[in-house]
Amino acid sequence: MVAPAVSPRVESPPPEPEPATGWTPTWALGRAVLLTGLLLIAGVLLGRVDLIVLAAPFALGTAYALRRRPTALPQVWIAADEGHLVEGGELTGTVTVGNPDLLDYDVAVVRSRVSPWLRVERVTIAGATTASGAGSAAAPSVAERPFVTAVPTAQAVDLELTGTALRWGRHPIGPAGARVAAAQGLLVSRAVVAEPSRLRVYPRTEPFDAVEAMPRAAGLVGAHHSRRPGEGGELAGVRVFAPGDRLRRIDWRVSLRARQLHVAATLSDRDAEVVVLLDVLAEAGRSGGVSGAASVLDTTVRAAAAIAEHYLHRGDRVSMLEYGPAARRLRPATGRRQYLTVLEWLLEVRAESSPHEPYDQVFGPQLLSADALVVVLTPLLDERSAQMLARLARSGRFVVAVDTLPADLTPPKDRGWAEVAYRLWRLDRDTMIGQLREHGVPVVRWAGAGSLDEVLRDVARLATAPRVGR
């Protein structure tokens, strides 16, 4: 056995030990006492000195091992990497067993549970490395096997877990437990269990890019061209100089011809507000992790992260909404801080059905700006989702529906009419999508980069078109 790689954790003198609690004798101690007693009784009854001499090593060895009893239970800590871990990235966790006692722990058995979405491939303990096979997300993790090491007094041994994060979310490392044996294996402690540590795994941002066309830019500064005059980069014409105009805006050629100062007028560049609405009323498909099939929730969360990253990088304001019983909301903001807040917010997304209509909870008064672009990520599995989209369109909002239902969703084949029912459901869903388009709600399937280019152009064109009164 390789000598344990220990690191001193206690530099100051250890505290006075407390009364021994949580320690019980092992079967080895029971066998030693029983064997010593039988040999002594047999030697006395039969008058044989050799049996008494044979019992002496057992009695002396047991007494020598028990000359000092352990007084403190082991300590267990769990630490997870606090870095920016993304799906498919390498994870690092540590399970530490400490010895606060004045005696060495002869053997420490450590075992930890790990989320099935955290595939631990290497475990380093006592200077040795244990590697697991490729396996799958449902296979038992190598970290759940028991590991044995020795822990000297006033020191600690680290069990380092290294592997791959397979899916976004908050995944636990732990709980972890440890039992130790002391007094040459004659005494064993009760199990000491540490609470699990949550590892944050952020969704992998799918490649996404969109055109600059926005239905309406309503902020003060930004990258989108607006129809309002201001300090921008797009030329709107030439006009007569007025008080307050900057000298660098003077068009000298026009001014010399007209014998009067003229300035170049420009349109202001403004930011826009984007509301990403997540439909969490239903879930479909089975998640296979970062390299497997994607469920509805996987596509929704990854698409929301990509859309938020794109528009926040352009300087727009982005807010998040949930269409579900929880009706969670993230206020609109801009910048990198908002992007990190969006990622944290997405970690709490859960699919949850509700018998009630959540429309009033999500779209109450003053919750949605009239100038905001609302991107709805929905699988369109619930009729209430279609009704919600139709209401938004009738209220004059600029709505884009993104279909997050997996394209490779297969019907169940355990019953004879399952395939026929699935085909009928598909036809009914296609009819519902057609009705939404008739109501002015464009529905596009999420396909990464360029998914919303054409539909954003259409929405921007409709927003700038003159309104015809009835």
mmCIF file of C-alpha atoms in Angstrom, residues 4 11 36 45 64 100 113 115 160 169 190 197 201 205 209 218-219 282 284 304 331 373 375 381 394 417 444 449:
data_model
loop_
_atom_site.group_PDB
_atom_site.id
_atom_site.type_symbol
_atom_site.label_atom_id
_atom_site.label_comp_id
_atom_site.label_asym_id
_atom_site.label_seq_id
_atom_site.Cartn_x
_atom_site.Cartn_y
_atom_site.Cartn_z
ATOM 1 C CA PRO A 4 -0.892 8.309 2.235
ATOM 2 C CA GLU A 11 -0.709 23.781 13.272
ATOM 3 C CA THR A 36 -8.010 -15.604 26.121
ATOM 4 C CA LEU A 45 -9.427 -26.634 35.155
ATOM 5 C CA TYR A 64 -1.187 -3.133 24.793
ATOM 6 C CA PRO A 100 -8.551 15.518 15.440
ATOM 7 C CA ARG A 113 -22.374 9.569 -3.335
ATOM 8 C CA SER A 115 -24.998 12.802 -8.865
ATOM 9 C CA GLU A 160 -9.869 14.038 -5.017
ATOM 10 C CA GLY A 169 -27.982 22.161 -13.060
ATOM 11 C CA ARG A 190 -19.677 5.192 14.168
ATOM 12 C CA SER A 197 -22.000 20.137 -1.595
ATOM 13 C CA VAL A 201 -22.920 23.357 -13.880
ATOM 14 C CA THR A 205 -24.239 28.093 -24.886
ATOM 15 C CA ASP A 209 -26.366 34.829 -34.012
ATOM 16 C CA ALA A 218 -36.712 52.222 -26.904
ATOM 17 C CA GLY A 219 -33.631 52.744 -24.730
ATOM 18 C CA ALA A 282 -44.524 20.252 -19.768
ATOM 19 C CA ALA A 284 -40.868 15.658 -23.201
ATOM 20 C CA ALA A 304 -32.305 30.817 -23.486
ATOM 21 C CA ARG A 331 -35.716 41.950 -14.025
ATOM 22 C CA LEU A 373 -39.356 41.713 -28.156
ATOM 23 C CA VAL A 375 -39.059 35.356 -27.466
ATOM 24 C CA LEU A 381 -47.538 20.598 -25.696
ATOM 25 C CA ARG A 394 -53.638 40.457 -29.683
ATOM 26 C CA TRP A 417 -52.802 2.234 -31.030
ATOM 27 C CA VAL A 444 -39.757 28.656 -35.862
ATOM 28 C CA ALA A 449 -27.113 30.135 -35.308
#
